[in-house]
Every structure is written in structure tokens, then in C-alpha cells.
């Protein structure tokens, strides 16, 4: 058995995305077929908990919409009407102690970027710099999610297809090893849309950051007695920072 999160758009006041950990049968192996068996098992377990339908967002998704929404494939507008993937935009905006941002990453595939030694040899990550605009490391996930929801906003033919999903998964995401997750970002997009906040968030980065910070602070205030530090997102039953 294994455990992976399902991210659920939420309309309740005070939080936008619920993280529900689901236990399911894991099918070992690196092939796409094995990954898809695990995805189907995860979704079946989620359905048994009343979370349905769920969309897998990754290159391993059985559905073309899920593959197209992978950060390795999802395109966003860049300089002079050029388009780059969300993954390239994120990696190419990293500023380290001893280097970066590495703008050449903007025009590489996600797989090539991941193999580039500069990511490991440039020291500690200190901030992001995208198109001359700097982002701090906190709130956690803020920059990555901003890139992703902007890309979704620009691709309305894709984003319109996900509004009725009850949850989103990414079989490759392991919360013990990673922070950012495209499935969570998609759930945030849907939640902001249904809260009628999407247009204002897209139009003004400061509104977006203020919204996230207020949400984060509100959640912290509610859980001081448990001494739990929360990010924008909350896990059902046992909130934790992810």
C-alpha cells in the first residue's frame, strides 16, 4: 500500500484547497502502464471516500487534458509572444547564492533542466526573479502556483475543462520529497474561480500575495493552540504545511 494526496477545491471560508491523503495499492515499476495502474487504484480509493471525479495531472495521465496540464507541457506567454512551459519558467527564475537566474532554462525541456548540474552546484535557493519581478520564498508555493494559475488562465480551452472535477492528483508528487505540486495549483485555480477571485488575482500580483498571506495568517490564528504552522493549504483532519 502507498499514500498520495488528492487536492480538493474548497468553497469554505478560510481555506481554498483541502489535502486529503488516500491509501491505495501501489503498482511497482517505472513504465507508464504501471504508473497508470497506480493512478487508477488511487482514484478508485478516492471514489470510495466520495471524491469523484478526480483528474490526474501529470505526463502519466490517461487523459490528454491531464497530460496537457502537466507543468512540463502547459505553456504560458513570455517575452514578445513567445511561449514557455510552466516548469521552464519556474526553474529559469531560481536565484541561488552562487548563480542564477539561469534564463537559458526557459527554452529547455523539463527533463533537460532537471539534469543540469547548475541546480545542484549553485548553493542555497534565495529567491525567484521572473521577467524582472522578484518573489520571496515565502509564502511557500506562492510563486509556483502563480505561474501555474496564470498559465491556466491563458489557456481557457484547457481550464474550462477542469472546473467540474472534485479533486486532482499527481502520481509523481511525494510530499515528503517535494513542495510544489501541479495538482494542488490546479485545485487552487478552480477554487479561486468559484470564489470569484480569479480575475482580481490574475490582474494584480499584490492582490494575490495579500490574499494568500491573509489566508495563511487566518489559519495560523485558528490553530495556535496546536502550535501548527500552516501554509495557504490545509489537510483535512490533520493540517500541516506542505
PDB file of C-alpha atoms in Angstrom:
ATOM      1  CA  UNK A   1       0.000   0.000   0.000  1.00  0.00           C
ATOM      2  CA  UNK A   2       1.021   3.592  -0.628  1.00  0.00           C
ATOM      3  CA  UNK A   3      -0.328   7.028   0.167  1.00  0.00           C
ATOM      4  CA  UNK A   4      -0.734  10.074  -2.067  1.00  0.00           C
ATOM      5  CA  UNK A   5      -2.707  13.302  -1.659  1.00  0.00           C
ATOM      6  CA  UNK A   6      -5.805  14.348  -3.537  1.00  0.00           C
ATOM      7  CA  UNK A   7      -6.235  18.124  -3.712  1.00  0.00           C
ATOM      8  CA  UNK A   8      -9.822  19.333  -3.486  1.00  0.00           C
ATOM      9  CA  UNK A   9     -11.101  22.825  -4.391  1.00  0.00           C
ATOM     10  CA  UNK A  10     -12.948  24.100  -1.348  1.00  0.00           C
ATOM     11  CA  UNK A  11     -15.554  26.845  -1.000  1.00  0.00           C
ATOM     12  CA  UNK A  12     -15.456  27.079   2.785  1.00  0.00           C
ATOM     13  CA  UNK A  13     -14.275  30.357   4.245  1.00  0.00           C
ATOM     14  CA  UNK A  14     -10.658  30.401   5.386  1.00  0.00           C
ATOM     15  CA  UNK A  15      -9.105  27.870   3.061  1.00  0.00           C
ATOM     16  CA  UNK A  16      -9.034  27.286  -0.649  1.00  0.00           C
ATOM     17  CA  UNK A  17      -7.660  23.767  -1.071  1.00  0.00           C
ATOM     18  CA  UNK A  18      -8.130  20.681   1.066  1.00  0.00           C
ATOM     19  CA  UNK A  19      -5.452  17.995   1.014  1.00  0.00           C
ATOM     20  CA  UNK A  20      -6.853  14.512   1.522  1.00  0.00           C
ATOM     21  CA  UNK A  21      -4.327  11.693   1.894  1.00  0.00           C
ATOM     22  CA  UNK A  22      -5.519   8.495   0.237  1.00  0.00           C
ATOM     23  CA  UNK A  23      -4.164   4.995   0.767  1.00  0.00           C
ATOM     24  CA  UNK A  24      -4.153   2.789  -2.303  1.00  0.00           C
ATOM     25  CA  UNK A  25      -2.480  -0.208  -3.890  1.00  0.00           C
ATOM     26  CA  UNK A  26       0.852   0.747  -5.441  1.00  0.00           C
ATOM     27  CA  UNK A  27       1.967  -0.979  -8.631  1.00  0.00           C
ATOM     28  CA  UNK A  28       5.790  -1.015  -8.728  1.00  0.00           C
ATOM     29  CA  UNK A  29       7.631  -0.173 -11.917  1.00  0.00           C
ATOM     30  CA  UNK A  30       8.706   2.839 -13.927  1.00  0.00           C
ATOM     31  CA  UNK A  31       6.668   2.170 -17.057  1.00  0.00           C
ATOM     32  CA  UNK A  32       3.716   4.356 -17.977  1.00  0.00           C
ATOM     33  CA  UNK A  33       1.465   1.322 -17.743  1.00  0.00           C
ATOM     34  CA  UNK A  34       2.469   0.655 -14.139  1.00  0.00           C
ATOM     35  CA  UNK A  35       2.060   4.315 -13.219  1.00  0.00           C
ATOM     36  CA  UNK A  36      -1.419   4.309 -14.719  1.00  0.00           C
ATOM     37  CA  UNK A  37      -2.364   1.212 -12.748  1.00  0.00           C
ATOM     38  CA  UNK A  38      -1.364   3.083  -9.590  1.00  0.00           C
ATOM     39  CA  UNK A  39      -3.340   6.145 -10.705  1.00  0.00           C
ATOM     40  CA  UNK A  40      -6.454   4.047 -11.272  1.00  0.00           C
ATOM     41  CA  UNK A  41      -6.033   2.453  -7.862  1.00  0.00           C
ATOM     42  CA  UNK A  42      -5.615   5.876  -6.235  1.00  0.00           C
ATOM     43  CA  UNK A  43      -8.712   7.241  -7.946  1.00  0.00           C
ATOM     44  CA  UNK A  44     -10.776   4.202  -7.032  1.00  0.00           C
ATOM     45  CA  UNK A  45      -9.815   4.631  -3.375  1.00  0.00           C
ATOM     46  CA  UNK A  46     -10.678   8.327  -3.572  1.00  0.00           C
ATOM     47  CA  UNK A  47     -14.058   7.467  -5.109  1.00  0.00           C
ATOM     48  CA  UNK A  48     -14.751   5.148  -2.191  1.00  0.00           C
ATOM     49  CA  UNK A  49     -14.306   8.195   0.041  1.00  0.00           C
ATOM     50  CA  UNK A  50     -16.728  10.243  -2.016  1.00  0.00           C
ATOM     51  CA  UNK A  51     -14.116  12.163  -4.001  1.00  0.00           C
ATOM     52  CA  UNK A  52     -15.162  11.820  -7.640  1.00  0.00           C
ATOM     53  CA  UNK A  53     -14.329  12.598 -10.369  1.00  0.00           C
ATOM     54  CA  UNK A  54     -10.575  13.072  -9.901  1.00  0.00           C
ATOM     55  CA  UNK A  55      -8.230  14.219 -12.653  1.00  0.00           C
ATOM     56  CA  UNK A  56      -4.637  13.015 -12.766  1.00  0.00           C
ATOM     57  CA  UNK A  57      -2.390  15.904 -13.796  1.00  0.00           C
ATOM     58  CA  UNK A  58       0.937  14.552 -14.991  1.00  0.00           C
ATOM     59  CA  UNK A  59       2.625  13.183 -18.075  1.00  0.00           C
ATOM     60  CA  UNK A  60       1.376   9.752 -16.941  1.00  0.00           C
ATOM     61  CA  UNK A  61      -2.312  10.680 -17.065  1.00  0.00           C
ATOM     62  CA  UNK A  62      -4.543   8.520 -19.246  1.00  0.00           C
ATOM     63  CA  UNK A  63      -6.450  11.632 -20.348  1.00  0.00           C
ATOM     64  CA  UNK A  64      -4.995  14.143 -22.786  1.00  0.00           C
ATOM     65  CA  UNK A  65      -6.262  17.034 -20.644  1.00  0.00           C
ATOM     66  CA  UNK A  66      -4.248  15.689 -17.709  1.00  0.00           C
ATOM     67  CA  UNK A  67      -1.101  15.354 -19.803  1.00  0.00           C
ATOM     68  CA  UNK A  68      -1.559  18.800 -21.329  1.00  0.00           C
ATOM     69  CA  UNK A  69      -1.871  20.303 -17.858  1.00  0.00           C
ATOM     70  CA  UNK A  70       1.436  18.859 -16.710  1.00  0.00           C
ATOM     71  CA  UNK A  71       3.841  21.691 -15.860  1.00  0.00           C
ATOM     72  CA  UNK A  72       6.220  20.061 -18.351  1.00  0.00           C
ATOM     73  CA  UNK A  73       3.668  20.684 -21.130  1.00  0.00           C
ATOM     74  CA  UNK A  74       1.478  23.608 -20.047  1.00  0.00           C
ATOM     75  CA  UNK A  75       2.546  26.736 -21.925  1.00  0.00           C
ATOM     76  CA  UNK A  76       2.417  30.339 -20.782  1.00  0.00           C
ATOM     77  CA  UNK A  77       3.064  33.608 -22.577  1.00  0.00           C
ATOM     78  CA  UNK A  78       6.515  35.100 -22.263  1.00  0.00           C
ATOM     79  CA  UNK A  79       8.664  37.783 -23.869  1.00  0.00           C
ATOM     80  CA  UNK A  80       7.393  39.042 -27.269  1.00  0.00           C
ATOM     81  CA  UNK A  81       4.617  36.463 -27.550  1.00  0.00           C
ATOM     82  CA  UNK A  82       6.991  33.558 -27.018  1.00  0.00           C
ATOM     83  CA  UNK A  83       5.670  30.620 -25.047  1.00  0.00           C
ATOM     84  CA  UNK A  84       7.492  28.590 -22.425  1.00  0.00           C
ATOM     85  CA  UNK A  85       6.378  25.785 -20.135  1.00  0.00           C
ATOM     86  CA  UNK A  86       5.470  26.410 -16.516  1.00  0.00           C
ATOM     87  CA  UNK A  87       8.313  24.132 -15.437  1.00  0.00           C
ATOM     88  CA  UNK A  88      10.836  26.075 -17.524  1.00  0.00           C
ATOM     89  CA  UNK A  89       9.537  29.391 -16.178  1.00  0.00           C
ATOM     90  CA  UNK A  90       9.860  28.145 -12.604  1.00  0.00           C
ATOM     91  CA  UNK A  91      13.324  26.622 -12.930  1.00  0.00           C
ATOM     92  CA  UNK A  92      14.653  29.520 -15.017  1.00  0.00           C
ATOM     93  CA  UNK A  93      13.592  32.022 -12.361  1.00  0.00           C
ATOM     94  CA  UNK A  94      15.517  30.477  -9.474  1.00  0.00           C
ATOM     95  CA  UNK A  95      18.174  32.674  -7.894  1.00  0.00           C
ATOM     96  CA  UNK A  96      20.827  30.893  -5.844  1.00  0.00           C
ATOM     97  CA  UNK A  97      23.641  32.032  -3.582  1.00  0.00           C
ATOM     98  CA  UNK A  98      26.192  31.460  -6.335  1.00  0.00           C
ATOM     99  CA  UNK A  99      24.256  31.845  -9.551  1.00  0.00           C
ATOM    100  CA  UNK A 100      21.024  32.389 -11.370  1.00  0.00           C
ATOM    101  CA  UNK A 101      18.578  33.109 -12.631  1.00  0.00           C
ATOM    102  CA  UNK A 102      19.510  30.780 -15.477  1.00  0.00           C
ATOM    103  CA  UNK A 103      17.456  32.222 -18.305  1.00  0.00           C
ATOM    104  CA  UNK A 104      18.640  29.561 -20.722  1.00  0.00           C
ATOM    105  CA  UNK A 105      16.343  27.144 -18.872  1.00  0.00           C
ATOM    106  CA  UNK A 106      13.345  28.943 -20.363  1.00  0.00           C
ATOM    107  CA  UNK A 107      13.933  27.225 -23.682  1.00  0.00           C
ATOM    108  CA  UNK A 108      14.836  23.741 -22.455  1.00  0.00           C
ATOM    109  CA  UNK A 109      12.615  20.786 -21.715  1.00  0.00           C
ATOM    110  CA  UNK A 110      11.853  19.962 -18.116  1.00  0.00           C
ATOM    111  CA  UNK A 111      13.869  16.751 -18.332  1.00  0.00           C
ATOM    112  CA  UNK A 112      16.975  18.574 -19.554  1.00  0.00           C
ATOM    113  CA  UNK A 113      16.637  21.202 -16.846  1.00  0.00           C
ATOM    114  CA  UNK A 114      16.393  18.590 -14.107  1.00  0.00           C
ATOM    115  CA  UNK A 115      19.687  17.079 -15.266  1.00  0.00           C
ATOM    116  CA  UNK A 116      21.563  20.396 -15.348  1.00  0.00           C
ATOM    117  CA  UNK A 117      24.288  20.459 -12.691  1.00  0.00           C
ATOM    118  CA  UNK A 118      23.784  24.164 -12.027  1.00  0.00           C
ATOM    119  CA  UNK A 119      20.689  23.343  -9.998  1.00  0.00           C
ATOM    120  CA  UNK A 120      22.798  21.369  -7.539  1.00  0.00           C
ATOM    121  CA  UNK A 121      26.028  23.379  -7.607  1.00  0.00           C
ATOM    122  CA  UNK A 122      24.797  26.949  -7.207  1.00  0.00           C
ATOM    123  CA  UNK A 123      24.204  26.873  -3.477  1.00  0.00           C
ATOM    124  CA  UNK A 124      21.100  27.680  -1.498  1.00  0.00           C
ATOM    125  CA  UNK A 125      17.958  28.954  -3.203  1.00  0.00           C
ATOM    126  CA  UNK A 126      17.373  32.540  -2.047  1.00  0.00           C
ATOM    127  CA  UNK A 127      14.584  33.960  -4.242  1.00  0.00           C
ATOM    128  CA  UNK A 128      12.915  33.941  -7.660  1.00  0.00           C
ATOM    129  CA  UNK A 129      13.279  36.507 -10.432  1.00  0.00           C
ATOM    130  CA  UNK A 130      10.781  36.187 -13.263  1.00  0.00           C
ATOM    131  CA  UNK A 131      10.821  38.782 -16.011  1.00  0.00           C
ATOM    132  CA  UNK A 132      12.499  41.277 -13.683  1.00  0.00           C
ATOM    133  CA  UNK A 133       9.973  40.805 -10.879  1.00  0.00           C
ATOM    134  CA  UNK A 134      11.330  39.252  -7.696  1.00  0.00           C
ATOM    135  CA  UNK A 135       9.499  36.785  -5.491  1.00  0.00           C
ATOM    136  CA  UNK A 136      10.434  35.709  -1.988  1.00  0.00           C
ATOM    137  CA  UNK A 137      10.496  32.059  -0.919  1.00  0.00           C
ATOM    138  CA  UNK A 138       7.513  32.606   1.361  1.00  0.00           C
ATOM    139  CA  UNK A 139       4.607  32.217   1.315  1.00  0.00           C
ATOM    140  CA  UNK A 140       5.616  28.716   0.308  1.00  0.00           C
ATOM    141  CA  UNK A 141       4.224  27.690  -3.105  1.00  0.00           C
ATOM    142  CA  UNK A 142       3.182  31.265  -3.931  1.00  0.00           C
ATOM    143  CA  UNK A 143       5.434  31.749  -6.952  1.00  0.00           C
ATOM    144  CA  UNK A 144       4.932  28.295  -8.471  1.00  0.00           C
ATOM    145  CA  UNK A 145       1.170  28.463  -8.036  1.00  0.00           C
ATOM    146  CA  UNK A 146       1.089  31.982  -9.517  1.00  0.00           C
ATOM    147  CA  UNK A 147       2.867  30.745 -12.643  1.00  0.00           C
ATOM    148  CA  UNK A 148       0.538  27.783 -12.946  1.00  0.00           C
ATOM    149  CA  UNK A 149      -2.747  29.629 -12.457  1.00  0.00           C
ATOM    150  CA  UNK A 150      -1.614  32.326 -14.907  1.00  0.00           C
ATOM    151  CA  UNK A 151      -0.838  29.659 -17.493  1.00  0.00           C
ATOM    152  CA  UNK A 152      -4.251  28.080 -16.926  1.00  0.00           C
ATOM    153  CA  UNK A 153      -5.909  31.478 -17.236  1.00  0.00           C
ATOM    154  CA  UNK A 154      -4.187  31.997 -20.589  1.00  0.00           C
ATOM    155  CA  UNK A 155      -5.323  28.569 -21.813  1.00  0.00           C
ATOM    156  CA  UNK A 156      -9.057  28.806 -21.270  1.00  0.00           C
ATOM    157  CA  UNK A 157      -9.739  25.891 -23.591  1.00  0.00           C
ATOM    158  CA  UNK A 158      -7.929  23.747 -21.021  1.00  0.00           C
ATOM    159  CA  UNK A 159      -9.014  25.443 -17.808  1.00  0.00           C
ATOM    160  CA  UNK A 160     -12.704  25.305 -18.744  1.00  0.00           C
ATOM    161  CA  UNK A 161     -12.434  21.520 -18.822  1.00  0.00           C
ATOM    162  CA  UNK A 162     -11.355  21.149 -15.186  1.00  0.00           C
ATOM    163  CA  UNK A 163     -13.956  23.271 -13.393  1.00  0.00           C
ATOM    164  CA  UNK A 164     -16.251  20.357 -12.559  1.00  0.00           C
ATOM    165  CA  UNK A 165     -13.626  17.988 -11.183  1.00  0.00           C
ATOM    166  CA  UNK A 166     -13.897  17.338  -7.455  1.00  0.00           C
ATOM    167  CA  UNK A 167     -10.216  16.602  -6.960  1.00  0.00           C
ATOM    168  CA  UNK A 168      -6.812  16.477  -8.599  1.00  0.00           C
ATOM    169  CA  UNK A 169      -3.890  14.084  -8.249  1.00  0.00           C
ATOM    170  CA  UNK A 170      -0.269  13.834  -9.357  1.00  0.00           C
ATOM    171  CA  UNK A 171       1.106  10.325  -9.023  1.00  0.00           C
ATOM    172  CA  UNK A 172       4.681  11.629  -9.215  1.00  0.00           C
ATOM    173  CA  UNK A 173       4.243  14.034  -6.291  1.00  0.00           C
ATOM    174  CA  UNK A 174       5.635  12.836  -2.973  1.00  0.00           C
ATOM    175  CA  UNK A 175       5.042  15.424  -0.216  1.00  0.00           C
ATOM    176  CA  UNK A 176       7.990  14.013   1.719  1.00  0.00           C
ATOM    177  CA  UNK A 177      10.339  14.975  -1.103  1.00  0.00           C
ATOM    178  CA  UNK A 178       8.713  17.925  -2.880  1.00  0.00           C
ATOM    179  CA  UNK A 179       6.930  21.167  -2.056  1.00  0.00           C
ATOM    180  CA  UNK A 180       5.255  22.315  -5.252  1.00  0.00           C
ATOM    181  CA  UNK A 181       2.520  20.310  -6.930  1.00  0.00           C
ATOM    182  CA  UNK A 182       0.686  20.961 -10.183  1.00  0.00           C
ATOM    183  CA  UNK A 183      -2.408  19.134  -8.918  1.00  0.00           C
ATOM    184  CA  UNK A 184      -2.659  21.464  -5.942  1.00  0.00           C
ATOM    185  CA  UNK A 185      -2.153  24.502  -8.186  1.00  0.00           C
ATOM    186  CA  UNK A 186      -4.998  23.308 -10.417  1.00  0.00           C
ATOM    187  CA  UNK A 187      -7.246  22.901  -7.380  1.00  0.00           C
ATOM    188  CA  UNK A 188      -6.337  26.437  -6.310  1.00  0.00           C
ATOM    189  CA  UNK A 189      -7.292  27.746  -9.756  1.00  0.00           C
ATOM    190  CA  UNK A 190     -10.713  26.115  -9.563  1.00  0.00           C
ATOM    191  CA  UNK A 191     -11.256  27.330  -6.008  1.00  0.00           C
ATOM    192  CA  UNK A 192     -10.331  30.925  -6.845  1.00  0.00           C
ATOM    193  CA  UNK A 193     -12.611  30.775  -9.877  1.00  0.00           C
ATOM    194  CA  UNK A 194     -15.546  29.579  -7.811  1.00  0.00           C
ATOM    195  CA  UNK A 195     -14.816  32.165  -5.120  1.00  0.00           C
ATOM    196  CA  UNK A 196     -14.953  34.779  -7.925  1.00  0.00           C
ATOM    197  CA  UNK A 197     -11.425  35.879  -7.048  1.00  0.00           C
ATOM    198  CA  UNK A 198      -9.596  34.683 -10.124  1.00  0.00           C
ATOM    199  CA  UNK A 199      -9.759  37.828 -12.259  1.00  0.00           C
ATOM    200  CA  UNK A 200      -8.505  40.105  -9.491  1.00  0.00           C
ATOM    201  CA  UNK A 201      -5.708  37.693  -8.574  1.00  0.00           C
ATOM    202  CA  UNK A 202      -4.553  37.462 -12.182  1.00  0.00           C
ATOM    203  CA  UNK A 203      -4.669  41.215 -12.724  1.00  0.00           C
ATOM    204  CA  UNK A 204      -2.615  42.190  -9.679  1.00  0.00           C
ATOM    205  CA  UNK A 205       0.200  40.199  -8.092  1.00  0.00           C
ATOM    206  CA  UNK A 206      -0.122  42.210  -4.879  1.00  0.00           C
ATOM    207  CA  UNK A 207      -3.761  41.198  -4.522  1.00  0.00           C
ATOM    208  CA  UNK A 208      -2.704  37.578  -4.980  1.00  0.00           C
ATOM    209  CA  UNK A 209       0.038  37.782  -2.343  1.00  0.00           C
ATOM    210  CA  UNK A 210      -2.202  39.662   0.079  1.00  0.00           C
ATOM    211  CA  UNK A 211      -4.926  37.071  -0.347  1.00  0.00           C
ATOM    212  CA  UNK A 212      -2.504  34.231   0.332  1.00  0.00           C
ATOM    213  CA  UNK A 213      -0.939  35.945   3.331  1.00  0.00           C
ATOM    214  CA  UNK A 214      -4.289  36.756   4.921  1.00  0.00           C
ATOM    215  CA  UNK A 215      -5.467  33.211   4.374  1.00  0.00           C
ATOM    216  CA  UNK A 216      -2.260  31.852   5.867  1.00  0.00           C
ATOM    217  CA  UNK A 217      -2.415  34.138   8.895  1.00  0.00           C
ATOM    218  CA  UNK A 218      -6.065  33.343   9.469  1.00  0.00           C
ATOM    219  CA  UNK A 219      -5.366  29.635   9.510  1.00  0.00           C
ATOM    220  CA  UNK A 220      -2.430  30.089  11.896  1.00  0.00           C
ATOM    221  CA  UNK A 221      -4.567  32.070  14.318  1.00  0.00           C
ATOM    222  CA  UNK A 222      -7.179  29.313  14.361  1.00  0.00           C
ATOM    223  CA  UNK A 223      -4.609  26.640  15.220  1.00  0.00           C
ATOM    224  CA  UNK A 224      -2.309  28.371  17.716  1.00  0.00           C
ATOM    225  CA  UNK A 225      -3.402  26.015  20.454  1.00  0.00           C
ATOM    226  CA  UNK A 226      -1.994  23.121  18.449  1.00  0.00           C
ATOM    227  CA  UNK A 227       1.205  25.054  17.631  1.00  0.00           C
ATOM    228  CA  UNK A 228       0.819  24.127  13.988  1.00  0.00           C
ATOM    229  CA  UNK A 229       2.289  26.286  11.233  1.00  0.00           C
ATOM    230  CA  UNK A 230       0.021  26.302   8.217  1.00  0.00           C
ATOM    231  CA  UNK A 231       0.559  27.353   4.670  1.00  0.00           C
ATOM    232  CA  UNK A 232      -2.194  28.502   2.322  1.00  0.00           C
ATOM    233  CA  UNK A 233      -3.487  24.963   2.197  1.00  0.00           C
ATOM    234  CA  UNK A 234      -4.891  22.719   4.918  1.00  0.00           C
ATOM    235  CA  UNK A 235      -5.038  18.966   5.154  1.00  0.00           C
ATOM    236  CA  UNK A 236      -8.377  17.529   6.158  1.00  0.00           C
ATOM    237  CA  UNK A 237      -8.221  16.032   9.651  1.00  0.00           C
ATOM    238  CA  UNK A 238      -4.564  16.901  10.326  1.00  0.00           C
ATOM    239  CA  UNK A 239      -3.450  20.285   8.931  1.00  0.00           C
ATOM    240  CA  UNK A 240       0.194  20.543   8.012  1.00  0.00           C
ATOM    241  CA  UNK A 241       2.467  22.713   5.929  1.00  0.00           C
ATOM    242  CA  UNK A 242       3.152  21.260   2.509  1.00  0.00           C
TER     243      UNK A 242
END
